[in-house]
Amino acid sequence: MAQAQRGDPEAFRVLYRDIQPRLLRYLHALVGQDAEDVAAETWLQITRDLPGFAGDYDHFRGWTATIARHRALDHLRAAARRPPQLTIPADDLASWPAADDTAQHAIDDLATSAALALINTLPPDQAEAVLLRAVLGLDARTAAQVLGKRPGAVRTAAHRGLRTLARHPALTGEARTRGTPSR
């Protein structure tokens, strides 16, 4: 942390590479396809304010989640005020080449999207508690600071959310159809 605060690019790169994937998953649940844009705004604020940050790595992760949440809420407010954008015709997109392995990204995105879709079926307080605790890996106290709640409320919401997810048919392998009694 101290090296990153002093401007060491390698130390900052280590922090970024550790936090960015989980941060994107959290932001994807909050803002959808705009997660990378909001993450970029988050990292801009982090780099600007990092020299004044006081705390250890765990506090840094909580501070990062707080900044990301604020940027996401700002983004959602701005999007609500913005008129709808014109879409690009699919024929135009076909001519744009990909710079990386699109197939592997698609496979990774499906797994991540499926997990986030399940989390998004939870009530909002449980979904965000699960995201902060399980996806970002924050402790209850830090997640509570991000959400403006008590640690016990965050632990309870995360526990209830995880318990609900554990009983979800998609995770238990149950395929229930209408009219078929369960055993």
Short mmCIF file of C-alpha atoms in Angstrom, two decimals:
data_model
loop_
_atom_site.label_atom_id
_atom_site.label_comp_id
_atom_site.label_asym_id
_atom_site.label_seq_id
_atom_site.Cartn_x
_atom_site.Cartn_y
_atom_site.Cartn_z
CA MET A 1 0.00 0.00 0.00
CA ALA A 2 2.70 2.47 0.99
CA GLN A 3 4.63 1.90 -2.23
CA ALA A 4 1.51 2.46 -4.35
CA GLN A 5 0.76 5.63 -2.41
CA ARG A 6 4.27 6.89 -3.14
CA GLY A 7 3.62 6.39 -6.85
CA ASP A 8 5.31 3.03 -7.50
CA PRO A 9 3.62 1.82 -10.71
CA GLU A 10 4.40 -1.86 -10.05
CA ALA A 11 2.82 -1.73 -6.57
CA PHE A 12 -0.27 -0.05 -8.02
CA ARG A 13 -0.41 -2.66 -10.80
CA VAL A 14 -0.47 -5.44 -8.17
CA LEU A 15 -3.38 -3.76 -6.36
CA TYR A 16 -5.24 -3.20 -9.62
CA ARG A 17 -4.80 -6.76 -10.87
CA ASP A 18 -6.00 -8.18 -7.57
CA ILE A 19 -9.08 -5.99 -7.18
CA GLN A 20 -10.23 -5.24 -10.74
CA PRO A 21 -11.84 -8.61 -11.67
CA ARG A 22 -13.97 -8.71 -8.51
CA LEU A 23 -14.75 -5.01 -8.81
CA LEU A 24 -16.04 -5.54 -12.35
CA ARG A 25 -18.32 -8.37 -11.20
CA TYR A 26 -19.70 -6.15 -8.43
CA LEU A 27 -20.24 -3.23 -10.80
CA HIS A 28 -21.78 -5.48 -13.44
CA ALA A 29 -24.46 -6.42 -10.92
CA LEU A 30 -25.10 -2.73 -10.21
CA VAL A 31 -24.88 -1.11 -13.66
CA GLY A 32 -24.87 -3.98 -16.17
CA GLN A 33 -22.94 -3.51 -19.40
CA ASP A 34 -21.55 -0.15 -18.26
CA ALA A 35 -19.46 -1.80 -15.53
CA GLU A 36 -16.12 -1.18 -17.29
CA ASP A 37 -16.88 2.52 -17.74
CA VAL A 38 -17.82 2.89 -14.08
CA ALA A 39 -14.72 0.90 -13.05
CA ALA A 40 -12.56 3.28 -15.09
CA GLU A 41 -14.13 6.27 -13.29
CA THR A 42 -13.55 4.47 -9.99
CA TRP A 43 -9.85 3.90 -10.71
CA LEU A 44 -9.43 7.52 -11.82
CA GLN A 45 -10.74 8.69 -8.46
CA ILE A 46 -8.61 6.12 -6.63
CA THR A 47 -5.43 7.27 -8.35
CA ARG A 48 -6.29 10.89 -7.65
CA ASP A 49 -7.06 10.30 -3.95
CA LEU A 50 -4.62 7.47 -3.16
CA PRO A 51 -1.87 9.68 -1.66
CA GLY A 52 -4.33 10.82 1.02
CA PHE A 53 -5.62 7.33 1.81
CA ALA A 54 -4.84 6.01 5.30
CA GLY A 55 -5.21 2.32 6.03
CA ASP A 56 -4.13 -1.21 5.20
CA TYR A 57 -5.03 -3.43 2.25
CA ASP A 58 -8.40 -4.52 3.72
CA HIS A 59 -9.37 -0.90 4.27
CA PHE A 60 -8.25 -0.13 0.73
CA ARG A 61 -10.61 -2.77 -0.67
CA GLY A 62 -13.48 -1.29 1.33
CA TRP A 63 -12.54 2.22 0.22
CA THR A 64 -12.45 1.00 -3.38
CA ALA A 65 -15.90 -0.60 -3.05
CA THR A 66 -17.30 2.60 -1.55
CA ILE A 67 -15.93 4.69 -4.41
CA ALA A 68 -17.23 2.17 -6.96
CA ARG A 69 -20.68 2.15 -5.40
CA HIS A 70 -20.83 5.95 -5.43
CA ARG A 71 -19.68 6.08 -9.07
CA ALA A 72 -22.30 3.40 -9.96
CA LEU A 73 -25.08 5.35 -8.27
CA ASP A 74 -23.92 8.54 -10.05
CA HIS A 75 -23.91 6.63 -13.33
CA LEU A 76 -27.44 5.29 -12.78
CA ARG A 77 -28.74 8.77 -11.92
CA ALA A 78 -27.11 10.24 -15.03
CA ALA A 79 -28.43 7.41 -17.22
CA ALA A 80 -31.97 8.05 -15.96
CA ARG A 81 -31.69 11.67 -17.14
CA ARG A 82 -30.10 10.81 -20.50
CA PRO A 83 -32.23 10.30 -23.62
CA PRO A 84 -31.96 6.81 -25.18
CA GLN A 85 -29.02 6.29 -27.56
CA LEU A 86 -29.22 5.10 -31.13
CA THR A 87 -28.06 1.53 -31.62
CA ILE A 88 -25.45 0.49 -34.17
CA PRO A 89 -26.76 -1.91 -36.83
CA ALA A 90 -25.45 -5.47 -36.38
CA ASP A 91 -24.13 -5.47 -39.96
CA ASP A 92 -21.73 -2.66 -39.03
CA LEU A 93 -20.44 -4.58 -36.01
CA ALA A 94 -19.58 -7.67 -38.06
CA SER A 95 -16.78 -5.78 -39.80
CA TRP A 96 -15.02 -4.82 -36.54
CA PRO A 97 -12.32 -7.42 -35.66
CA ALA A 98 -11.74 -8.58 -32.10
CA ALA A 99 -8.26 -8.10 -30.63
CA ASP A 100 -8.40 -11.15 -28.34
CA ASP A 101 -9.89 -14.65 -27.98
CA THR A 102 -13.60 -13.97 -28.31
CA ALA A 103 -14.62 -17.59 -27.74
CA GLN A 104 -12.87 -17.80 -24.35
CA HIS A 105 -14.35 -14.46 -23.30
CA ALA A 106 -17.81 -15.73 -24.26
CA ILE A 107 -17.37 -18.88 -22.15
CA ASP A 108 -16.08 -16.88 -19.17
CA ASP A 109 -18.86 -14.31 -19.52
CA LEU A 110 -21.54 -17.01 -19.58
CA ALA A 111 -20.39 -18.46 -16.26
CA THR A 112 -20.05 -15.03 -14.67
CA SER A 113 -23.33 -13.84 -16.16
CA ALA A 114 -25.15 -16.93 -14.87
CA ALA A 115 -23.82 -16.41 -11.34
CA LEU A 116 -24.67 -12.71 -11.37
CA ALA A 117 -28.12 -13.45 -12.79
CA LEU A 118 -28.78 -15.78 -9.85
CA ILE A 119 -27.55 -13.17 -7.37
CA ASN A 120 -29.79 -10.58 -9.03
CA THR A 121 -32.84 -12.73 -8.23
CA LEU A 122 -32.28 -11.94 -4.55
CA PRO A 123 -33.83 -8.95 -2.82
CA PRO A 124 -31.57 -5.89 -3.40
CA ASP A 125 -30.16 -5.73 0.16
CA GLN A 126 -29.24 -9.43 0.09
CA ALA A 127 -27.82 -9.24 -3.44
CA GLU A 128 -25.53 -6.34 -2.60
CA ALA A 129 -24.43 -7.93 0.67
CA VAL A 130 -23.57 -11.18 -1.17
CA LEU A 131 -21.68 -9.23 -3.85
CA LEU A 132 -19.64 -7.27 -1.32
CA ARG A 133 -18.91 -10.25 0.92
CA ALA A 134 -18.50 -13.11 -1.58
CA VAL A 135 -17.50 -11.42 -4.83
CA LEU A 136 -15.38 -8.54 -3.53
CA GLY A 137 -14.32 -10.47 -0.43
CA LEU A 138 -14.98 -7.68 2.06
CA ASP A 139 -15.43 -8.43 5.75
CA ALA A 140 -18.79 -7.60 7.35
CA ARG A 141 -17.53 -4.41 8.98
CA THR A 142 -16.11 -3.00 5.75
CA ALA A 143 -19.18 -4.04 3.72
CA ALA A 144 -21.36 -2.38 6.35
CA GLN A 145 -19.42 0.87 5.94
CA VAL A 146 -19.91 0.70 2.16
CA LEU A 147 -23.66 0.15 2.55
CA GLY A 148 -24.18 2.45 5.52
CA LYS A 149 -25.54 -0.41 7.65
CA ARG A 150 -24.53 -2.30 10.77
CA PRO A 151 -22.17 -5.29 10.33
CA GLY A 152 -24.76 -7.65 11.80
CA ALA A 153 -27.33 -6.53 9.23
CA VAL A 154 -24.85 -7.17 6.42
CA ARG A 155 -23.93 -10.61 7.81
CA THR A 156 -27.62 -11.50 8.09
CA ALA A 157 -28.47 -10.26 4.59
CA ALA A 158 -25.49 -12.10 3.07
CA HIS A 159 -26.34 -15.30 4.99
CA ARG A 160 -29.98 -15.19 3.90
CA GLY A 161 -28.98 -14.49 0.33
CA LEU A 162 -26.46 -17.33 0.21
CA ARG A 163 -28.95 -19.69 1.84
CA THR A 164 -31.57 -18.74 -0.77
CA LEU A 165 -29.04 -19.27 -3.58
CA ALA A 166 -28.04 -22.67 -2.16
CA ARG A 167 -31.68 -23.80 -2.47
CA HIS A 168 -32.03 -22.44 -6.02
CA PRO A 169 -32.97 -25.20 -8.52
CA ALA A 170 -30.21 -24.12 -10.92
CA LEU A 171 -27.62 -24.88 -8.22
CA THR A 172 -29.18 -27.98 -6.72
CA GLY A 173 -29.62 -29.70 -10.08
CA GLU A 174 -33.35 -30.05 -9.59
CA ALA A 175 -35.43 -29.72 -12.71
CA ARG A 176 -38.96 -29.14 -11.56
CA THR A 177 -41.74 -28.81 -14.04
CA ARG A 178 -45.22 -27.53 -13.48
CA GLY A 179 -47.59 -30.23 -12.29
CA THR A 180 -44.86 -32.71 -11.36
CA PRO A 181 -44.79 -33.36 -7.62
CA SER A 182 -41.39 -33.07 -5.94
CA ARG A 183 -40.04 -36.09 -4.08
#
